[in-house]
Amino acid sequence: MGVADVLYYSIHLQELRSIIHWKTWHNPVHEREPDKESVSLKVCFDFLDKTSRSFSTVIQELHPELLVPIALFYLILRGLDTIEDDMTIPIEKKDPLLRDFHKIVEKEGWSFNGNGPDERDRELLVQFHYVIEEYRKIKPVYREIINDITLKMGVGMADYCKRAADGKESVVTIGDFDDYCFFVAGLVGIGLTRLFVESGLANPALKERPQLQISMGLFLQKTNIIRDVKEDWDDKRQFWPREIWSKHVSNFEDLFKPENKEAALNCSSEMVLNSLNHADECLFYLAGLKEQSVFNFAAIPQSMAVATLALVFRNPDIFKKNVKITKGLACQTMLDSTQNLSKVCEVFRKFVQQIRKKNTPKDPNFLKISVVCGKVEQFIESIFPSQSPQAVERAAREARLSQEPDAVKAREDAKWDMSKITILSSDFGKD
């Protein structure tokens, strides 16, 4: 811990307590048994630690039935992503690798050393034969699911890389943005749901709700794209759709110029608005997870995402550097997200209220942001009613706000079909 950290946590004692609490008192629902693992599986878990600090912990606490399949699912998609991300691989070589990666994972002994020397996760592909060796051992039904998602994701990634290589703008419309996020993250939500249900650890009704599955992935991916805008731009990559940023600046690079600070903030808040539209569906999805470790695995990233949205909302620092929530806040959020749906809803409510407080009438999307925040709080209130004076006042304020002429369309876009909530909640209550 550096001097800056010491000073920070000397002021933010609650966050320091959260770090200590998580490291000292957190008891995993399930634990790995490394002594019983093969050498190749141990290598896979080492790569899991190296490639994802955030997902590694929750994956390694999963139910034994899903521990290895999901760890391998993550590593396979990370390998695919490492090829797609590497700008040093020419499109003539990259395109067939992406499109055929689902076949590659079936090839015993395959590895790849064609990544650039600075590619962060290149070593995973250099030693990918360990992943393939373990993948070939898991149940055929799990391999089928993983292979199907890898195929679809690889084709989607290849199409976007081809467009970029041809000099075409990859993400022009909001529809393009949704499509891209679907291929790199929404498909993950679908694949994980199939694994959850196939293992018997989630309610089968979730398989019939594809929009909920997709929203789980899109909420995470869109939030990361907002947070990483400066890092992506430095790497000559851009994912914010022209349909949004062109309302605020003439050229995308103008977002990073100090003289355009207010326009950049308004643009970023519209991006946050787009991501927040998935928040209530993520909470709805979590209601269908029956086993605690699976719930924790799904809930923690969603809670981290809404905390990140609160951090980046109208935050000029995202155009200067990569911003992240503090370790203390992360630990507190994880503690609150490993209990039950009610606690996760409290996490969402807290950070949505922070966004609401930072919202300003000067923002062109002020009304829409207020309405979508109200939509999330309304959903939480519908399943965990609160009669606090603050909740009553907020409800009254939202009712008044919703009558503004400019909010009519936003209200229609944000409206939740309460009859569907009743039906789905009934479905999720069945074992």
Short mmCIF file of C-alpha atoms in Angstrom, two decimals:
data_model
loop_
_atom_site.label_atom_id
_atom_site.label_comp_id
_atom_site.label_asym_id
_atom_site.label_seq_id
_atom_site.Cartn_x
_atom_site.Cartn_y
_atom_site.Cartn_z
CA MET A 1 0.00 0.00 0.00
CA GLY A 2 1.51 3.33 -1.12
CA VAL A 3 1.55 6.66 0.70
CA ALA A 4 -1.46 7.89 -1.28
CA ASP A 5 -3.42 4.80 -0.24
CA VAL A 6 -2.49 5.28 3.41
CA LEU A 7 -3.71 8.88 3.30
CA TYR A 8 -6.92 7.90 1.48
CA TYR A 9 -7.87 5.13 3.89
CA SER A 10 -6.97 7.19 6.94
CA ILE A 11 -9.90 9.39 5.91
CA HIS A 12 -12.16 6.68 4.47
CA LEU A 13 -12.11 4.30 7.43
CA GLN A 14 -15.27 2.46 6.40
CA GLU A 15 -13.60 1.38 3.16
CA LEU A 16 -10.52 0.22 5.09
CA ARG A 17 -12.79 -1.83 7.35
CA SER A 18 -14.40 -3.37 4.27
CA ILE A 19 -11.02 -4.49 2.94
CA ILE A 20 -10.11 -6.08 6.26
CA HIS A 21 -13.56 -7.65 6.57
CA TRP A 22 -13.42 -9.17 3.08
CA LYS A 23 -9.90 -10.55 3.51
CA THR A 24 -10.46 -11.82 7.05
CA TRP A 25 -14.08 -12.89 7.35
CA HIS A 26 -15.26 -13.72 3.85
CA ASN A 27 -16.15 -17.43 3.74
CA PRO A 28 -16.54 -18.88 0.23
CA VAL A 29 -19.63 -21.00 -0.37
CA HIS A 30 -17.36 -23.52 -2.10
CA GLU A 31 -13.58 -23.80 -2.34
CA ARG A 32 -11.25 -25.26 -4.92
CA GLU A 33 -9.30 -28.36 -4.05
CA PRO A 34 -5.94 -27.82 -5.82
CA ASP A 35 -4.48 -31.03 -4.36
CA LYS A 36 -6.93 -33.04 -6.46
CA GLU A 37 -6.29 -31.12 -9.71
CA SER A 38 -4.17 -32.19 -12.65
CA VAL A 39 -1.09 -30.18 -13.60
CA SER A 40 -2.85 -28.78 -16.67
CA LEU A 41 -5.88 -27.65 -14.63
CA LYS A 42 -3.61 -25.88 -12.14
CA VAL A 43 -2.02 -24.04 -15.07
CA CYS A 44 -5.50 -23.01 -16.23
CA PHE A 45 -6.34 -21.54 -12.83
CA ASP A 46 -2.99 -19.72 -12.80
CA PHE A 47 -3.95 -18.12 -16.11
CA LEU A 48 -7.36 -17.29 -14.68
CA ASP A 49 -5.63 -15.32 -11.90
CA LYS A 50 -3.35 -13.57 -14.39
CA THR A 51 -6.00 -12.61 -16.93
CA SER A 52 -8.82 -11.53 -14.61
CA ARG A 53 -8.41 -10.42 -11.04
CA SER A 54 -12.06 -9.43 -10.86
CA PHE A 55 -13.61 -12.66 -12.19
CA SER A 56 -11.03 -15.12 -10.88
CA THR A 57 -12.16 -14.96 -7.26
CA VAL A 58 -15.86 -15.46 -7.93
CA ILE A 59 -15.22 -18.22 -10.48
CA GLN A 60 -13.06 -20.15 -8.01
CA GLU A 61 -15.85 -20.05 -5.43
CA LEU A 62 -18.42 -21.61 -7.76
CA HIS A 63 -20.25 -24.87 -7.12
CA PRO A 64 -17.99 -27.84 -8.07
CA GLU A 65 -20.34 -28.77 -10.91
CA LEU A 66 -19.64 -25.48 -12.70
CA LEU A 67 -16.20 -24.51 -11.40
CA VAL A 68 -14.11 -26.00 -14.22
CA PRO A 69 -16.58 -25.51 -17.12
CA ILE A 70 -16.97 -21.78 -16.38
CA ALA A 71 -13.24 -21.28 -15.75
CA LEU A 72 -12.51 -22.85 -19.15
CA PHE A 73 -15.36 -20.90 -20.78
CA TYR A 74 -13.76 -17.69 -19.52
CA LEU A 75 -10.25 -18.66 -20.70
CA ILE A 76 -11.47 -19.72 -24.15
CA LEU A 77 -13.28 -16.42 -24.65
CA ARG A 78 -10.28 -14.54 -23.24
CA GLY A 79 -8.12 -16.27 -25.83
CA LEU A 80 -10.55 -15.26 -28.57
CA ASP A 81 -10.61 -11.70 -27.25
CA THR A 82 -6.80 -11.57 -27.15
CA ILE A 83 -6.70 -12.27 -30.87
CA GLU A 84 -9.45 -9.75 -31.63
CA ASP A 85 -7.80 -7.01 -29.51
CA ASP A 86 -4.32 -7.38 -30.99
CA MET A 87 -3.88 -4.64 -33.57
CA THR A 88 -0.53 -6.14 -34.70
CA ILE A 89 -2.24 -9.21 -36.25
CA PRO A 90 -3.12 -8.47 -39.91
CA ILE A 91 -6.77 -8.96 -40.80
CA GLU A 92 -5.87 -11.70 -43.32
CA LYS A 93 -4.58 -13.78 -40.40
CA LYS A 94 -6.99 -12.58 -37.73
CA ASP A 95 -10.22 -13.18 -39.66
CA PRO A 96 -9.91 -16.98 -40.06
CA LEU A 97 -8.60 -17.36 -36.51
CA LEU A 98 -11.70 -15.67 -35.12
CA ARG A 99 -14.16 -17.48 -37.38
CA ASP A 100 -12.60 -20.90 -36.73
CA PHE A 101 -11.77 -20.57 -33.05
CA HIS A 102 -14.62 -22.93 -32.13
CA LYS A 103 -12.85 -25.60 -34.20
CA ILE A 104 -9.45 -24.68 -32.78
CA VAL A 105 -10.53 -25.42 -29.20
CA GLU A 106 -11.16 -29.02 -30.30
CA LYS A 107 -7.60 -29.44 -31.67
CA GLU A 108 -5.43 -31.31 -29.22
CA GLY A 109 -2.10 -29.55 -28.60
CA TRP A 110 -2.95 -26.28 -30.41
CA SER A 111 -1.19 -23.10 -29.30
CA PHE A 112 -0.50 -19.70 -30.85
CA ASN A 113 2.52 -17.40 -30.60
CA GLY A 114 1.48 -14.86 -33.21
CA ASN A 115 0.44 -12.08 -30.83
CA GLY A 116 2.52 -8.93 -30.59
CA PRO A 117 5.15 -8.90 -27.80
CA ASP A 118 3.23 -6.29 -25.82
CA GLU A 119 -0.14 -8.05 -25.91
CA ARG A 120 -1.01 -8.52 -22.24
CA ASP A 121 -2.46 -12.03 -22.41
CA ARG A 122 -0.32 -13.47 -25.21
CA GLU A 123 1.10 -16.16 -22.90
CA LEU A 124 -2.37 -17.66 -22.47
CA LEU A 125 -2.42 -18.46 -26.19
CA VAL A 126 1.20 -19.64 -26.16
CA GLN A 127 0.17 -22.27 -23.60
CA PHE A 128 -3.40 -22.73 -24.82
CA HIS A 129 -2.90 -26.49 -25.16
CA TYR A 130 -3.45 -26.73 -21.40
CA VAL A 131 -6.90 -25.14 -21.79
CA ILE A 132 -7.78 -27.50 -24.64
CA GLU A 133 -6.61 -30.51 -22.63
CA GLU A 134 -9.00 -29.67 -19.77
CA TYR A 135 -11.81 -28.59 -22.10
CA ARG A 136 -11.81 -32.07 -23.66
CA LYS A 137 -12.47 -33.59 -20.22
CA ILE A 138 -15.67 -31.73 -19.26
CA LYS A 139 -19.18 -33.05 -19.92
CA PRO A 140 -20.16 -33.08 -23.61
CA VAL A 141 -23.25 -30.95 -22.92
CA TYR A 142 -21.05 -28.19 -21.43
CA ARG A 143 -18.59 -28.42 -24.33
CA GLU A 144 -21.49 -28.04 -26.76
CA ILE A 145 -22.65 -24.84 -25.06
CA ILE A 146 -19.16 -23.35 -24.90
CA ASN A 147 -18.42 -24.26 -28.51
CA ASP A 148 -21.68 -22.75 -29.77
CA ILE A 149 -21.06 -19.43 -28.02
CA THR A 150 -17.43 -19.38 -29.20
CA LEU A 151 -18.59 -19.86 -32.80
CA LYS A 152 -21.13 -17.02 -32.63
CA MET A 153 -18.79 -14.66 -30.83
CA GLY A 154 -15.91 -15.36 -33.20
CA VAL A 155 -18.03 -14.63 -36.27
CA GLY A 156 -19.36 -11.42 -34.73
CA MET A 157 -15.87 -10.23 -33.79
CA ALA A 158 -14.53 -11.09 -37.26
CA ASP A 159 -17.27 -9.06 -38.95
CA TYR A 160 -16.46 -5.97 -36.87
CA CYS A 161 -12.71 -6.36 -37.38
CA LYS A 162 -13.28 -6.67 -41.14
CA ARG A 163 -15.30 -3.47 -41.20
CA ALA A 164 -12.58 -1.63 -39.29
CA ALA A 165 -9.86 -3.02 -41.59
CA ASP A 166 -11.83 -1.84 -44.63
CA GLY A 167 -11.82 1.67 -43.20
CA LYS A 168 -15.48 1.58 -42.30
CA GLU A 169 -16.66 3.00 -39.00
CA SER A 170 -17.58 -0.03 -36.87
CA VAL A 171 -20.04 1.59 -34.48
CA VAL A 172 -22.19 4.23 -36.17
CA THR A 173 -25.67 3.79 -34.75
CA ILE A 174 -26.92 2.79 -31.32
CA GLY A 175 -28.05 -0.40 -33.03
CA ASP A 176 -24.44 -1.07 -34.08
CA PHE A 177 -23.37 -0.44 -30.48
CA ASP A 178 -25.94 -2.92 -29.18
CA ASP A 179 -24.90 -5.48 -31.80
CA TYR A 180 -21.21 -5.19 -30.92
CA CYS A 181 -21.92 -5.50 -27.20
CA PHE A 182 -24.16 -8.49 -27.92
CA PHE A 183 -21.39 -10.34 -29.75
CA VAL A 184 -18.72 -9.69 -27.13
CA ALA A 185 -20.85 -9.85 -23.96
CA GLY A 186 -24.53 -10.59 -24.55
CA LEU A 187 -23.62 -14.02 -25.91
CA VAL A 188 -21.70 -14.66 -22.69
CA GLY A 189 -24.91 -14.03 -20.73
CA ILE A 190 -26.73 -16.53 -22.93
CA GLY A 191 -23.98 -19.14 -22.58
CA LEU A 192 -23.73 -18.79 -18.81
CA THR A 193 -27.49 -19.09 -18.47
CA ARG A 194 -27.45 -22.32 -20.45
CA LEU A 195 -24.69 -23.64 -18.17
CA PHE A 196 -26.55 -22.55 -15.02
CA VAL A 197 -29.79 -24.21 -16.10
CA GLU A 198 -28.14 -27.35 -17.47
CA SER A 199 -26.38 -27.85 -14.14
CA GLY A 200 -29.68 -27.51 -12.27
CA LEU A 201 -28.45 -24.46 -10.33
CA ALA A 202 -30.80 -21.87 -11.86
CA ASN A 203 -34.49 -21.66 -12.60
CA PRO A 204 -35.25 -23.10 -16.08
CA ALA A 205 -37.56 -20.11 -16.69
CA LEU A 206 -34.44 -18.00 -17.28
CA LYS A 207 -33.80 -19.81 -20.57
CA GLU A 208 -37.12 -18.47 -21.86
CA ARG A 209 -36.11 -14.85 -21.13
CA PRO A 210 -33.32 -14.08 -23.64
CA GLN A 211 -33.59 -10.32 -23.13
CA LEU A 212 -32.72 -10.73 -19.46
CA GLN A 213 -29.72 -12.91 -20.34
CA ILE A 214 -28.50 -10.40 -22.91
CA SER A 215 -28.93 -7.43 -20.57
CA MET A 216 -26.61 -9.07 -18.04
CA GLY A 217 -23.80 -8.94 -20.60
CA LEU A 218 -24.67 -5.60 -22.17
CA PHE A 219 -24.81 -3.80 -18.82
CA LEU A 220 -21.24 -4.90 -18.03
CA GLN A 221 -19.82 -4.29 -21.50
CA LYS A 222 -21.37 -0.86 -22.00
CA THR A 223 -20.17 0.25 -18.58
CA ASN A 224 -16.63 -0.89 -19.37
CA ILE A 225 -16.71 0.91 -22.72
CA ILE A 226 -17.69 4.15 -20.99
CA ARG A 227 -14.99 3.75 -18.33
CA ASP A 228 -12.24 2.82 -20.81
CA VAL A 229 -12.88 5.56 -23.38
CA LYS A 230 -9.46 7.21 -22.93
CA GLU A 231 -7.54 3.94 -22.88
CA ASP A 232 -9.32 2.75 -26.02
CA TRP A 233 -8.71 6.05 -27.79
CA ASP A 234 -4.99 5.87 -26.95
CA ASP A 235 -5.02 2.39 -28.54
CA LYS A 236 -6.71 3.86 -31.64
CA ARG A 237 -10.01 2.13 -30.85
CA GLN A 238 -13.41 3.72 -30.40
CA PHE A 239 -16.69 2.11 -29.42
CA TRP A 240 -18.96 5.03 -28.54
CA PRO A 241 -21.59 5.21 -31.32
CA ARG A 242 -21.49 8.19 -33.66
CA GLU A 243 -25.25 8.53 -33.20
CA ILE A 244 -24.56 9.65 -29.62
CA TRP A 245 -21.25 11.51 -29.72
CA SER A 246 -22.07 13.49 -32.88
CA LYS A 247 -24.84 15.28 -30.97
CA HIS A 248 -22.22 16.85 -28.74
CA VAL A 249 -18.99 17.30 -30.78
CA SER A 250 -17.99 17.41 -34.43
CA ASN A 251 -15.22 14.83 -34.18
CA PHE A 252 -14.74 12.06 -31.62
CA GLU A 253 -11.30 13.36 -30.61
CA ASP A 254 -12.93 16.65 -29.58
CA LEU A 255 -14.26 14.88 -26.47
CA PHE A 256 -10.72 14.89 -25.06
CA LYS A 257 -10.12 18.62 -25.51
CA PRO A 258 -10.45 20.72 -22.30
CA GLU A 259 -12.44 23.42 -24.10
CA ASN A 260 -15.17 20.85 -24.81
CA LYS A 261 -15.50 19.69 -21.21
CA GLU A 262 -19.23 20.39 -20.86
CA ALA A 263 -20.08 18.78 -24.20
CA ALA A 264 -17.98 15.73 -23.28
CA LEU A 265 -19.78 15.39 -19.94
CA ASN A 266 -23.16 15.59 -21.65
CA CYS A 267 -22.04 12.95 -24.13
CA SER A 268 -20.81 10.63 -21.38
CA SER A 269 -24.05 11.05 -19.46
CA GLU A 270 -25.98 9.95 -22.55
CA MET A 271 -23.77 6.86 -22.68
CA VAL A 272 -24.53 6.18 -19.02
CA LEU A 273 -28.23 6.62 -19.79
CA ASN A 274 -27.93 3.98 -22.51
CA SER A 275 -26.28 1.53 -20.11
CA LEU A 276 -28.69 2.18 -17.24
CA ASN A 277 -31.59 1.02 -19.39
CA HIS A 278 -30.42 -2.56 -18.69
CA ALA A 279 -30.16 -2.24 -14.89
CA ASP A 280 -33.63 -3.38 -13.85
CA GLU A 281 -33.49 -6.40 -16.17
CA CYS A 282 -30.24 -7.45 -14.49
CA LEU A 283 -31.92 -7.42 -11.09
CA PHE A 284 -34.83 -9.37 -12.55
CA TYR A 285 -32.40 -11.99 -13.88
CA LEU A 286 -30.71 -12.43 -10.50
CA ALA A 287 -34.05 -13.44 -9.01
CA GLY A 288 -33.86 -16.67 -11.02
CA LEU A 289 -30.57 -17.94 -9.55
CA LYS A 290 -31.17 -20.56 -6.88
CA GLU A 291 -27.69 -21.58 -5.71
CA GLN A 292 -25.71 -19.10 -3.59
CA SER A 293 -22.34 -19.38 -5.34
CA VAL A 294 -23.98 -18.93 -8.75
CA PHE A 295 -25.89 -15.92 -7.40
CA ASN A 296 -22.63 -14.41 -6.07
CA PHE A 297 -20.86 -15.05 -9.38
CA ALA A 298 -23.56 -13.21 -11.32
CA ALA A 299 -24.36 -10.47 -8.78
CA ILE A 300 -20.87 -9.17 -7.97
CA PRO A 301 -19.99 -7.98 -11.52
CA GLN A 302 -23.41 -6.29 -11.87
CA SER A 303 -22.95 -4.46 -8.57
CA MET A 304 -19.46 -3.41 -9.61
CA ALA A 305 -20.89 -2.12 -12.88
CA VAL A 306 -23.51 0.10 -11.26
CA ALA A 307 -20.85 1.40 -8.82
CA THR A 308 -18.64 2.18 -11.83
CA LEU A 309 -21.50 4.00 -13.59
CA ALA A 310 -21.94 6.20 -10.51
CA LEU A 311 -18.19 6.94 -10.58
CA VAL A 312 -17.98 7.82 -14.29
CA PHE A 313 -21.24 9.77 -14.47
CA ARG A 314 -20.38 13.39 -15.30
CA ASN A 315 -16.78 12.71 -14.28
CA PRO A 316 -14.31 14.64 -16.51
CA ASP A 317 -11.46 12.34 -15.46
CA ILE A 318 -12.63 9.59 -17.82
CA PHE A 319 -11.36 11.74 -20.71
CA LYS A 320 -7.94 12.06 -19.06
CA LYS A 321 -7.23 8.60 -17.65
CA ASN A 322 -8.69 5.21 -16.83
CA VAL A 323 -10.74 5.56 -13.64
CA LYS A 324 -11.66 2.72 -11.30
CA ILE A 325 -13.58 2.35 -8.08
CA THR A 326 -11.35 2.09 -5.01
CA LYS A 327 -10.37 -1.25 -3.54
CA GLY A 328 -12.26 -0.40 -0.37
CA LEU A 329 -15.47 0.37 -2.22
CA ALA A 330 -15.01 -2.79 -4.28
CA CYS A 331 -14.69 -4.90 -1.13
CA GLN A 332 -17.74 -3.28 0.43
CA THR A 333 -19.72 -3.84 -2.75
CA MET A 334 -18.67 -7.50 -2.87
CA LEU A 335 -19.66 -7.99 0.76
CA ASP A 336 -23.09 -6.51 0.06
CA SER A 337 -23.51 -8.59 -3.12
CA THR A 338 -22.85 -12.04 -1.66
CA GLN A 339 -25.95 -12.29 0.50
CA ASN A 340 -29.30 -12.06 -1.28
CA LEU A 341 -31.27 -10.16 -3.88
CA SER A 342 -32.55 -7.65 -1.33
CA LYS A 343 -28.99 -6.58 -0.47
CA VAL A 344 -28.02 -6.33 -4.13
CA CYS A 345 -31.07 -4.15 -4.73
CA GLU A 346 -29.86 -1.89 -1.92
CA VAL A 347 -26.50 -1.61 -3.70
CA PHE A 348 -28.22 -0.65 -6.95
CA ARG A 349 -30.48 1.83 -5.16
CA LYS A 350 -27.50 3.50 -3.47
CA PHE A 351 -25.52 4.04 -6.65
CA VAL A 352 -28.53 5.01 -8.77
CA GLN A 353 -29.30 7.67 -6.16
CA GLN A 354 -25.72 8.93 -6.49
CA ILE A 355 -26.27 9.28 -10.23
CA ARG A 356 -29.53 11.08 -9.59
CA LYS A 357 -27.80 13.57 -7.28
CA LYS A 358 -25.09 14.31 -9.85
CA ASN A 359 -27.65 14.78 -12.62
CA THR A 360 -28.06 18.42 -13.63
CA PRO A 361 -30.82 20.36 -15.44
CA LYS A 362 -28.08 21.70 -17.75
CA ASP A 363 -27.73 18.23 -19.23
CA PRO A 364 -29.86 17.75 -22.39
CA ASN A 365 -30.79 14.28 -21.08
CA PHE A 366 -31.64 15.43 -17.56
CA LEU A 367 -35.27 14.27 -17.76
CA LYS A 368 -34.48 10.93 -19.40
CA ILE A 369 -31.79 10.19 -16.83
CA SER A 370 -34.17 11.07 -14.00
CA VAL A 371 -36.82 8.78 -15.46
CA VAL A 372 -34.50 5.80 -15.96
CA CYS A 373 -33.19 6.19 -12.41
CA GLY A 374 -36.80 6.27 -11.25
CA LYS A 375 -37.51 3.14 -13.28
CA VAL A 376 -34.78 1.21 -11.45
CA GLU A 377 -35.95 2.45 -8.05
CA GLN A 378 -39.56 1.67 -8.96
CA PHE A 379 -38.62 -1.89 -9.84
CA ILE A 380 -36.77 -2.32 -6.53
CA GLU A 381 -39.69 -0.80 -4.68
CA SER A 382 -42.08 -3.23 -6.39
CA ILE A 383 -40.29 -6.28 -4.96
CA PHE A 384 -38.90 -4.82 -1.71
CA PRO A 385 -41.33 -2.05 -0.65
CA SER A 386 -40.03 0.80 1.48
CA GLN A 387 -42.28 3.24 3.29
CA SER A 388 -39.53 5.67 4.27
CA PRO A 389 -40.36 9.39 3.92
CA GLN A 390 -37.53 9.74 1.41
CA ALA A 391 -38.98 6.99 -0.78
CA VAL A 392 -42.43 8.55 -0.67
CA GLU A 393 -41.03 11.96 -1.56
CA ARG A 394 -38.99 10.53 -4.45
CA ALA A 395 -42.07 8.78 -5.81
CA ALA A 396 -44.05 12.02 -5.64
CA ARG A 397 -41.23 13.94 -7.31
CA GLU A 398 -41.02 11.37 -10.11
CA ALA A 399 -44.77 11.58 -10.61
CA ARG A 400 -44.52 15.36 -11.04
CA LEU A 401 -41.50 15.09 -13.30
CA SER A 402 -43.17 12.51 -15.52
CA GLN A 403 -45.87 15.03 -16.43
CA GLU A 404 -43.36 17.34 -18.13
CA PRO A 405 -44.05 17.42 -21.90
CA ASP A 406 -40.41 16.66 -22.75
CA ALA A 407 -40.47 13.55 -20.55
CA VAL A 408 -43.37 11.83 -22.27
CA LYS A 409 -41.26 9.83 -24.71
CA ALA A 410 -38.67 9.03 -22.04
CA ARG A 411 -41.44 7.82 -19.77
CA GLU A 412 -42.78 5.56 -22.51
CA ASP A 413 -39.28 4.17 -23.19
CA ALA A 414 -38.74 3.51 -19.49
CA LYS A 415 -42.17 2.07 -18.72
CA TRP A 416 -42.10 -1.40 -17.17
CA ASP A 417 -44.90 -3.83 -17.91
CA MET A 418 -46.01 -4.74 -14.38
CA SER A 419 -48.03 -7.70 -15.60
CA LYS A 420 -44.79 -9.26 -16.89
CA ILE A 421 -43.14 -8.72 -13.52
CA THR A 422 -45.96 -10.59 -11.82
CA ILE A 423 -45.78 -13.51 -14.26
CA LEU A 424 -41.99 -13.81 -14.17
CA SER A 425 -41.76 -13.40 -10.42
CA SER A 426 -44.23 -16.27 -10.14
CA ASP A 427 -42.05 -18.36 -12.47
CA PHE A 428 -38.93 -17.61 -10.44
CA GLY A 429 -40.62 -18.65 -7.26
CA LYS A 430 -40.92 -22.24 -8.49
CA ASP A 431 -38.14 -24.78 -7.86
#
